[in-house]
């Protein structure tokens, strides 16, 4: 499973931070940060989701009010949103 996070779309509600500890608050920027991620496009960050964190990652994506977090399965199929 893989998570893709669009930093530019984030509005800083930090609901993802409450759901998955891979997301951290950046109070100065007013946005969340996806830890241990790689920037693949401008302001788009990607990382693999550990097997034991799949449920947390899904909850983080579902909690985002602006759909800045996208979850893909191992075959590249979009699961959320």
PDB file of N, CA and C in Angstrom:
ATOM      1  N   UNK A   1       0.848  -1.174   0.000  1.00  0.00           N
ATOM      2  CA  UNK A   1       0.000   0.000   0.000  1.00  0.00           C
ATOM      3  C   UNK A   1       0.894   1.237   0.000  1.00  0.00           C
ATOM      4  N   UNK A   2       0.396   2.282  -0.663  1.00  0.00           N
ATOM      5  CA  UNK A   2       1.162   3.526  -0.800  1.00  0.00           C
ATOM      6  C   UNK A   2       0.242   4.712  -0.511  1.00  0.00           C
ATOM      7  N   UNK A   3       0.808   5.742   0.089  1.00  0.00           N
ATOM      8  CA  UNK A   3       0.068   6.966   0.353  1.00  0.00           C
ATOM      9  C   UNK A   3       0.695   8.102  -0.446  1.00  0.00           C
ATOM     10  N   UNK A   4      -0.169   8.936  -0.993  1.00  0.00           N
ATOM     11  CA  UNK A   4       0.260  10.131  -1.722  1.00  0.00           C
ATOM     12  C   UNK A   4      -0.397  11.327  -1.034  1.00  0.00           C
ATOM     13  N   UNK A   5       0.416  12.317  -0.715  1.00  0.00           N
ATOM     14  CA  UNK A   5      -0.062  13.474   0.035  1.00  0.00           C
ATOM     15  C   UNK A   5       0.233  14.752  -0.744  1.00  0.00           C
ATOM     16  N   UNK A   6      -0.799  15.531  -1.000  1.00  0.00           N
ATOM     17  CA  UNK A   6      -0.671  16.794  -1.725  1.00  0.00           C
ATOM     18  C   UNK A   6      -0.589  17.933  -0.708  1.00  0.00           C
ATOM     19  N   UNK A   7       0.627  18.360  -0.444  1.00  0.00           N
ATOM     20  CA  UNK A   7       0.896  19.400   0.544  1.00  0.00           C
ATOM     21  C   UNK A   7       0.187  20.700   0.205  1.00  0.00           C
ATOM     22  N   UNK A   8       0.142  21.033  -1.070  1.00  0.00           N
ATOM     23  CA  UNK A   8      -0.475  22.286  -1.510  1.00  0.00           C
ATOM     24  C   UNK A   8      -1.975  22.308  -1.226  1.00  0.00           C
ATOM     25  N   UNK A   9      -2.624  21.163  -1.335  1.00  0.00           N
ATOM     26  CA  UNK A   9      -4.067  21.068  -1.113  1.00  0.00           C
ATOM     27  C   UNK A   9      -4.419  21.136   0.371  1.00  0.00           C
ATOM     28  N   UNK A  10      -3.504  20.712   1.223  1.00  0.00           N
ATOM     29  CA  UNK A  10      -3.736  20.681   2.671  1.00  0.00           C
ATOM     30  C   UNK A  10      -4.145  22.059   3.190  1.00  0.00           C
ATOM     31  N   UNK A  11      -5.175  22.082   4.058  1.00  0.00           N
ATOM     32  CA  UNK A  11      -5.622  23.344   4.665  1.00  0.00           C
ATOM     33  C   UNK A  11      -5.321  23.399   6.168  1.00  0.00           C
ATOM     34  N   UNK A  12      -4.588  22.408   6.673  1.00  0.00           N
ATOM     35  CA  UNK A  12      -4.122  22.453   8.050  1.00  0.00           C
ATOM     36  C   UNK A  12      -5.162  22.160   9.116  1.00  0.00           C
ATOM     37  N   UNK A  13      -6.091  21.286   8.830  1.00  0.00           N
ATOM     38  CA  UNK A  13      -7.059  20.881   9.854  1.00  0.00           C
ATOM     39  C   UNK A  13      -6.446  19.867  10.819  1.00  0.00           C
ATOM     40  N   UNK A  14      -5.389  19.195  10.397  1.00  0.00           N
ATOM     41  CA  UNK A  14      -4.604  18.248  11.205  1.00  0.00           C
ATOM     42  C   UNK A  14      -5.401  17.028  11.668  1.00  0.00           C
ATOM     43  N   UNK A  15      -6.484  16.713  10.995  1.00  0.00           N
ATOM     44  CA  UNK A  15      -7.239  15.506  11.347  1.00  0.00           C
ATOM     45  C   UNK A  15      -6.419  14.257  11.045  1.00  0.00           C
ATOM     46  N   UNK A  16      -5.598  14.322  10.000  1.00  0.00           N
ATOM     47  CA  UNK A  16      -4.740  13.194   9.643  1.00  0.00           C
ATOM     48  C   UNK A  16      -3.731  12.897  10.751  1.00  0.00           C
ATOM     49  N   UNK A  17      -3.257  13.936  11.414  1.00  0.00           N
ATOM     50  CA  UNK A  17      -2.285  13.789  12.490  1.00  0.00           C
ATOM     51  C   UNK A  17      -2.883  12.971  13.631  1.00  0.00           C
ATOM     52  N   UNK A  18      -4.150  13.164  13.889  1.00  0.00           N
ATOM     53  CA  UNK A  18      -4.833  12.418  14.955  1.00  0.00           C
ATOM     54  C   UNK A  18      -5.039  10.959  14.576  1.00  0.00           C
ATOM     55  N   UNK A  19      -5.070  10.663  13.276  1.00  0.00           N
ATOM     56  CA  UNK A  19      -5.365   9.307  12.818  1.00  0.00           C
ATOM     57  C   UNK A  19      -4.127   8.449  12.572  1.00  0.00           C
ATOM     58  N   UNK A  20      -3.024   9.069  12.130  1.00  0.00           N
ATOM     59  CA  UNK A  20      -1.828   8.290  11.794  1.00  0.00           C
ATOM     60  C   UNK A  20      -0.592   9.080  12.172  1.00  0.00           C
ATOM     61  N   UNK A  21       0.300   8.470  12.928  1.00  0.00           N
ATOM     62  CA  UNK A  21       1.478   9.178  13.418  1.00  0.00           C
ATOM     63  C   UNK A  21       2.521   9.478  12.342  1.00  0.00           C
ATOM     64  N   UNK A  22       2.307   9.040  11.110  1.00  0.00           N
ATOM     65  CA  UNK A  22       3.202   9.416  10.009  1.00  0.00           C
ATOM     66  C   UNK A  22       2.982  10.871   9.594  1.00  0.00           C
ATOM     67  N   UNK A  23       1.838  11.413   9.963  1.00  0.00           N
ATOM     68  CA  UNK A  23       1.571  12.830   9.701  1.00  0.00           C
ATOM     69  C   UNK A  23       1.915  13.635  10.945  1.00  0.00           C
ATOM     70  N   UNK A  24       2.617  14.739  10.726  1.00  0.00           N
ATOM     71  CA  UNK A  24       3.054  15.599  11.821  1.00  0.00           C
ATOM     72  C   UNK A  24       2.591  17.026  11.557  1.00  0.00           C
ATOM     73  N   UNK A  25       2.410  17.769  12.618  1.00  0.00           N
ATOM     74  CA  UNK A  25       2.010  19.176  12.498  1.00  0.00           C
ATOM     75  C   UNK A  25       3.212  20.045  12.145  1.00  0.00           C
ATOM     76  N   UNK A  26       3.020  20.941  11.204  1.00  0.00           N
ATOM     77  CA  UNK A  26       3.988  21.997  10.932  1.00  0.00           C
ATOM     78  C   UNK A  26       3.247  23.296  11.231  1.00  0.00           C
ATOM     79  N   UNK A  27       3.335  23.716  12.469  1.00  0.00           N
ATOM     80  CA  UNK A  27       2.594  24.886  12.930  1.00  0.00           C
ATOM     81  C   UNK A  27       3.009  26.153  12.179  1.00  0.00           C
ATOM     82  N   UNK A  28       4.279  26.251  11.818  1.00  0.00           N
ATOM     83  CA  UNK A  28       4.752  27.445  11.117  1.00  0.00           C
ATOM     84  C   UNK A  28       4.095  27.588   9.752  1.00  0.00           C
ATOM     85  N   UNK A  29       3.951  26.461   9.040  1.00  0.00           N
ATOM     86  CA  UNK A  29       3.343  26.487   7.705  1.00  0.00           C
ATOM     87  C   UNK A  29       1.826  26.345   7.770  1.00  0.00           C
ATOM     88  N   UNK A  30       1.321  25.844   8.907  1.00  0.00           N
ATOM     89  CA  UNK A  30      -0.113  25.626   9.039  1.00  0.00           C
ATOM     90  C   UNK A  30      -0.600  24.447   8.211  1.00  0.00           C
ATOM     91  N   UNK A  31       0.283  23.470   8.027  1.00  0.00           N
ATOM     92  CA  UNK A  31      -0.044  22.288   7.238  1.00  0.00           C
ATOM     93  C   UNK A  31       0.569  21.065   7.888  1.00  0.00           C
ATOM     94  N   UNK A  32       0.074  19.899   7.473  1.00  0.00           N
ATOM     95  CA  UNK A  32       0.655  18.649   7.939  1.00  0.00           C
ATOM     96  C   UNK A  32       1.855  18.297   7.071  1.00  0.00           C
ATOM     97  N   UNK A  33       2.718  17.452   7.610  1.00  0.00           N
ATOM     98  CA  UNK A  33       3.891  16.948   6.899  1.00  0.00           C
ATOM     99  C   UNK A  33       3.849  15.429   6.975  1.00  0.00           C
ATOM    100  N   UNK A  34       4.124  14.763   5.868  1.00  0.00           N
ATOM    101  CA  UNK A  34       4.177  13.302   5.837  1.00  0.00           C
ATOM    102  C   UNK A  34       5.619  12.873   6.055  1.00  0.00           C
ATOM    103  N   UNK A  35       5.882  12.292   7.216  1.00  0.00           N
ATOM    104  CA  UNK A  35       7.238  11.883   7.581  1.00  0.00           C
ATOM    105  C   UNK A  35       7.735  10.753   6.685  1.00  0.00           C
ATOM    106  N   UNK A  36       9.029  10.727   6.487  1.00  0.00           N
ATOM    107  CA  UNK A  36       9.697   9.673   5.715  1.00  0.00           C
ATOM    108  C   UNK A  36       9.143   9.525   4.304  1.00  0.00           C
ATOM    109  N   UNK A  37       8.752  10.635   3.711  1.00  0.00           N
ATOM    110  CA  UNK A  37       8.192  10.592   2.361  1.00  0.00           C
ATOM    111  C   UNK A  37       9.175  11.193   1.359  1.00  0.00           C
ATOM    112  N   UNK A  38       8.888  10.964   0.097  1.00  0.00           N
ATOM    113  CA  UNK A  38       9.706  11.475  -0.987  1.00  0.00           C
ATOM    114  C   UNK A  38       8.840  12.373  -1.866  1.00  0.00           C
ATOM    115  N   UNK A  39       9.360  13.539  -2.210  1.00  0.00           N
ATOM    116  CA  UNK A  39       8.621  14.458  -3.077  1.00  0.00           C
ATOM    117  C   UNK A  39       8.763  13.975  -4.524  1.00  0.00           C
ATOM    118  N   UNK A  40       7.642  13.586  -5.132  1.00  0.00           N
ATOM    119  CA  UNK A  40       7.673  13.050  -6.491  1.00  0.00           C
ATOM    120  C   UNK A  40       7.312  14.095  -7.537  1.00  0.00           C
ATOM    121  N   UNK A  41       6.462  15.017  -7.193  1.00  0.00           N
ATOM    122  CA  UNK A  41       6.103  16.169  -8.010  1.00  0.00           C
ATOM    123  C   UNK A  41       6.125  17.367  -7.073  1.00  0.00           C
ATOM    124  N   UNK A  42       5.939  18.546  -7.616  1.00  0.00           N
ATOM    125  CA  UNK A  42       5.916  19.740  -6.776  1.00  0.00           C
ATOM    126  C   UNK A  42       4.837  19.616  -5.708  1.00  0.00           C
ATOM    127  N   UNK A  43       5.247  19.611  -4.459  1.00  0.00           N
ATOM    128  CA  UNK A  43       4.353  19.533  -3.299  1.00  0.00           C
ATOM    129  C   UNK A  43       3.534  18.249  -3.219  1.00  0.00           C
ATOM    130  N   UNK A  44       3.966  17.185  -3.865  1.00  0.00           N
ATOM    131  CA  UNK A  44       3.308  15.876  -3.760  1.00  0.00           C
ATOM    132  C   UNK A  44       4.322  14.908  -3.157  1.00  0.00           C
ATOM    133  N   UNK A  45       3.946  14.309  -2.019  1.00  0.00           N
ATOM    134  CA  UNK A  45       4.840  13.448  -1.266  1.00  0.00           C
ATOM    135  C   UNK A  45       4.265  12.033  -1.201  1.00  0.00           C
ATOM    136  N   UNK A  46       5.146  11.046  -1.345  1.00  0.00           N
ATOM    137  CA  UNK A  46       4.728   9.654  -1.421  1.00  0.00           C
ATOM    138  C   UNK A  46       5.576   8.810  -0.472  1.00  0.00           C
ATOM    139  N   UNK A  47       4.947   7.812   0.115  1.00  0.00           N
ATOM    140  CA  UNK A  47       5.678   6.825   0.909  1.00  0.00           C
ATOM    141  C   UNK A  47       4.878   5.539   0.969  1.00  0.00           C
ATOM    142  N   UNK A  48       5.568   4.450   1.255  1.00  0.00           N
ATOM    143  CA  UNK A  48       4.898   3.173   1.454  1.00  0.00           C
ATOM    144  C   UNK A  48       4.262   3.169   2.834  1.00  0.00           C
ATOM    145  N   UNK A  49       3.182   2.417   2.940  1.00  0.00           N
ATOM    146  CA  UNK A  49       2.489   2.278   4.213  1.00  0.00           C
ATOM    147  C   UNK A  49       2.874   0.931   4.807  1.00  0.00           C
ATOM    148  N   UNK A  50       3.436   0.898   6.011  1.00  0.00           N
ATOM    149  CA  UNK A  50       3.752  -0.383   6.637  1.00  0.00           C
ATOM    150  C   UNK A  50       2.477  -1.203   6.854  1.00  0.00           C
ATOM    151  N   UNK A  51       2.616  -2.516   6.798  1.00  0.00           N
ATOM    152  CA  UNK A  51       1.453  -3.395   6.948  1.00  0.00           C
ATOM    153  C   UNK A  51       0.676  -3.116   8.229  1.00  0.00           C
ATOM    154  N   UNK A  52       1.381  -2.804   9.300  1.00  0.00           N
ATOM    155  CA  UNK A  52       0.697  -2.589  10.575  1.00  0.00           C
ATOM    156  C   UNK A  52       0.069  -1.203  10.696  1.00  0.00           C
ATOM    157  N   UNK A  53       0.221  -0.362   9.665  1.00  0.00           N
ATOM    158  CA  UNK A  53      -0.344   0.988   9.700  1.00  0.00           C
ATOM    159  C   UNK A  53      -1.397   1.216   8.617  1.00  0.00           C
ATOM    160  N   UNK A  54      -1.778   0.168   7.911  1.00  0.00           N
ATOM    161  CA  UNK A  54      -2.716   0.338   6.800  1.00  0.00           C
ATOM    162  C   UNK A  54      -4.050   0.930   7.241  1.00  0.00           C
ATOM    163  N   UNK A  55      -4.587   0.464   8.337  1.00  0.00           N
ATOM    164  CA  UNK A  55      -5.869   0.983   8.822  1.00  0.00           C
ATOM    165  C   UNK A  55      -5.743   2.454   9.221  1.00  0.00           C
ATOM    166  N   UNK A  56      -4.658   2.796   9.907  1.00  0.00           N
ATOM    167  CA  UNK A  56      -4.436   4.189  10.306  1.00  0.00           C
ATOM    168  C   UNK A  56      -4.307   5.098   9.084  1.00  0.00           C
ATOM    169  N   UNK A  57      -3.593   4.639   8.061  1.00  0.00           N
ATOM    170  CA  UNK A  57      -3.426   5.428   6.841  1.00  0.00           C
ATOM    171  C   UNK A  57      -4.772   5.650   6.157  1.00  0.00           C
ATOM    172  N   UNK A  58      -5.591   4.628   6.122  1.00  0.00           N
ATOM    173  CA  UNK A  58      -6.923   4.761   5.513  1.00  0.00           C
ATOM    174  C   UNK A  58      -7.775   5.758   6.283  1.00  0.00           C
ATOM    175  N   UNK A  59      -7.728   5.688   7.609  1.00  0.00           N
ATOM    176  CA  UNK A  59      -8.488   6.639   8.427  1.00  0.00           C
ATOM    177  C   UNK A  59      -7.985   8.066   8.206  1.00  0.00           C
ATOM    178  N   UNK A  60      -6.673   8.233   8.089  1.00  0.00           N
ATOM    179  CA  UNK A  60      -6.111   9.562   7.845  1.00  0.00           C
ATOM    180  C   UNK A  60      -6.625  10.125   6.523  1.00  0.00           C
ATOM    181  N   UNK A  61      -6.644   9.290   5.495  1.00  0.00           N
ATOM    182  CA  UNK A  61      -7.122   9.741   4.186  1.00  0.00           C
ATOM    183  C   UNK A  61      -8.606  10.084   4.231  1.00  0.00           C
ATOM    184  N   UNK A  62      -9.381   9.260   4.902  1.00  0.00           N
ATOM    185  CA  UNK A  62     -10.830   9.511   4.987  1.00  0.00           C
ATOM    186  C   UNK A  62     -11.146  10.745   5.823  1.00  0.00           C
ATOM    187  N   UNK A  63     -10.282  11.081   6.763  1.00  0.00           N
ATOM    188  CA  UNK A  63     -10.555  12.222   7.648  1.00  0.00           C
ATOM    189  C   UNK A  63     -10.207  13.559   7.005  1.00  0.00           C
ATOM    190  N   UNK A  64      -9.453  13.536   5.917  1.00  0.00           N
ATOM    191  CA  UNK A  64      -9.019  14.790   5.288  1.00  0.00           C
ATOM    192  C   UNK A  64     -10.205  15.469   4.597  1.00  0.00           C
ATOM    193  N   UNK A  65     -10.552  16.684   5.022  1.00  0.00           N
ATOM    194  CA  UNK A  65     -11.728  17.350   4.462  1.00  0.00           C
ATOM    195  C   UNK A  65     -11.556  17.838   3.020  1.00  0.00           C
ATOM    196  N   UNK A  66     -10.300  17.884   2.540  1.00  0.00           N
ATOM    197  CA  UNK A  66     -10.058  18.382   1.176  1.00  0.00           C
ATOM    198  C   UNK A  66      -9.430  17.321   0.272  1.00  0.00           C
ATOM    199  N   UNK A  67      -9.447  16.069   0.713  1.00  0.00           N
ATOM    200  CA  UNK A  67      -8.909  14.943  -0.070  1.00  0.00           C
ATOM    201  C   UNK A  67      -7.470  15.167  -0.525  1.00  0.00           C
ATOM    202  N   UNK A  68      -6.636  15.643   0.385  1.00  0.00           N
ATOM    203  CA  UNK A  68      -5.228  15.846   0.075  1.00  0.00           C
ATOM    204  C   UNK A  68      -4.430  14.547   0.192  1.00  0.00           C
ATOM    205  N   UNK A  69      -5.065  13.487   0.712  1.00  0.00           N
ATOM    206  CA  UNK A  69      -4.394  12.214   0.949  1.00  0.00           C
ATOM    207  C   UNK A  69      -5.067  11.141   0.105  1.00  0.00           C
ATOM    208  N   UNK A  70      -4.266  10.443  -0.686  1.00  0.00           N
ATOM    209  CA  UNK A  70      -4.781   9.381  -1.537  1.00  0.00           C
ATOM    210  C   UNK A  70      -4.070   8.084  -1.179  1.00  0.00           C
ATOM    211  N   UNK A  71      -4.847   7.015  -1.078  1.00  0.00           N
ATOM    212  CA  UNK A  71      -4.309   5.698  -0.763  1.00  0.00           C
ATOM    213  C   UNK A  71      -4.428   4.806  -1.988  1.00  0.00           C
ATOM    214  N   UNK A  72      -3.329   4.110  -2.308  1.00  0.00           N
ATOM    215  CA  UNK A  72      -3.284   3.168  -3.422  1.00  0.00           C
ATOM    216  C   UNK A  72      -2.920   1.786  -2.894  1.00  0.00           C
ATOM    217  N   UNK A  73      -3.510   0.747  -3.493  1.00  0.00           N
ATOM    218  CA  UNK A  73      -3.132  -0.605  -3.109  1.00  0.00           C
ATOM    219  C   UNK A  73      -1.827  -0.984  -3.802  1.00  0.00           C
ATOM    220  N   UNK A  74      -1.364  -2.206  -3.573  1.00  0.00           N
ATOM    221  CA  UNK A  74      -0.080  -2.643  -4.120  1.00  0.00           C
ATOM    222  C   UNK A  74      -0.093  -2.755  -5.643  1.00  0.00           C
ATOM    223  N   UNK A  75      -1.266  -2.824  -6.246  1.00  0.00           N
ATOM    224  CA  UNK A  75      -1.370  -2.893  -7.695  1.00  0.00           C
ATOM    225  C   UNK A  75      -1.527  -1.512  -8.343  1.00  0.00           C
ATOM    226  N   UNK A  76      -1.499  -0.463  -7.503  1.00  0.00           N
ATOM    227  CA  UNK A  76      -1.615   0.897  -8.020  1.00  0.00           C
ATOM    228  C   UNK A  76      -3.043   1.388  -8.177  1.00  0.00           C
ATOM    229  N   UNK A  77      -3.998   0.589  -7.718  1.00  0.00           N
ATOM    230  CA  UNK A  77      -5.414   0.997  -7.780  1.00  0.00           C
ATOM    231  C   UNK A  77      -5.717   1.971  -6.655  1.00  0.00           C
ATOM    232  N   UNK A  78      -6.401   3.055  -6.975  1.00  0.00           N
ATOM    233  CA  UNK A  78      -6.756   4.049  -5.962  1.00  0.00           C
ATOM    234  C   UNK A  78      -7.872   3.491  -5.086  1.00  0.00           C
ATOM    235  N   UNK A  79      -7.658   3.526  -3.775  1.00  0.00           N
ATOM    236  CA  UNK A  79      -8.639   3.047  -2.808  1.00  0.00           C
ATOM    237  C   UNK A  79      -9.426   4.185  -2.172  1.00  0.00           C
ATOM    238  N   UNK A  80      -8.714   5.244  -1.787  1.00  0.00           N
ATOM    239  CA  UNK A  80      -9.313   6.383  -1.079  1.00  0.00           C
ATOM    240  C   UNK A  80      -8.666   7.644  -1.613  1.00  0.00           C
ATOM    241  N   UNK A  81      -9.341   8.734  -1.876  1.00  0.00           N
ATOM    242  CA  UNK A  81     -10.796   8.867  -1.897  1.00  0.00           C
ATOM    243  C   UNK A  81     -11.366   8.263  -3.155  1.00  0.00           C
TER     244      UNK A  81
END
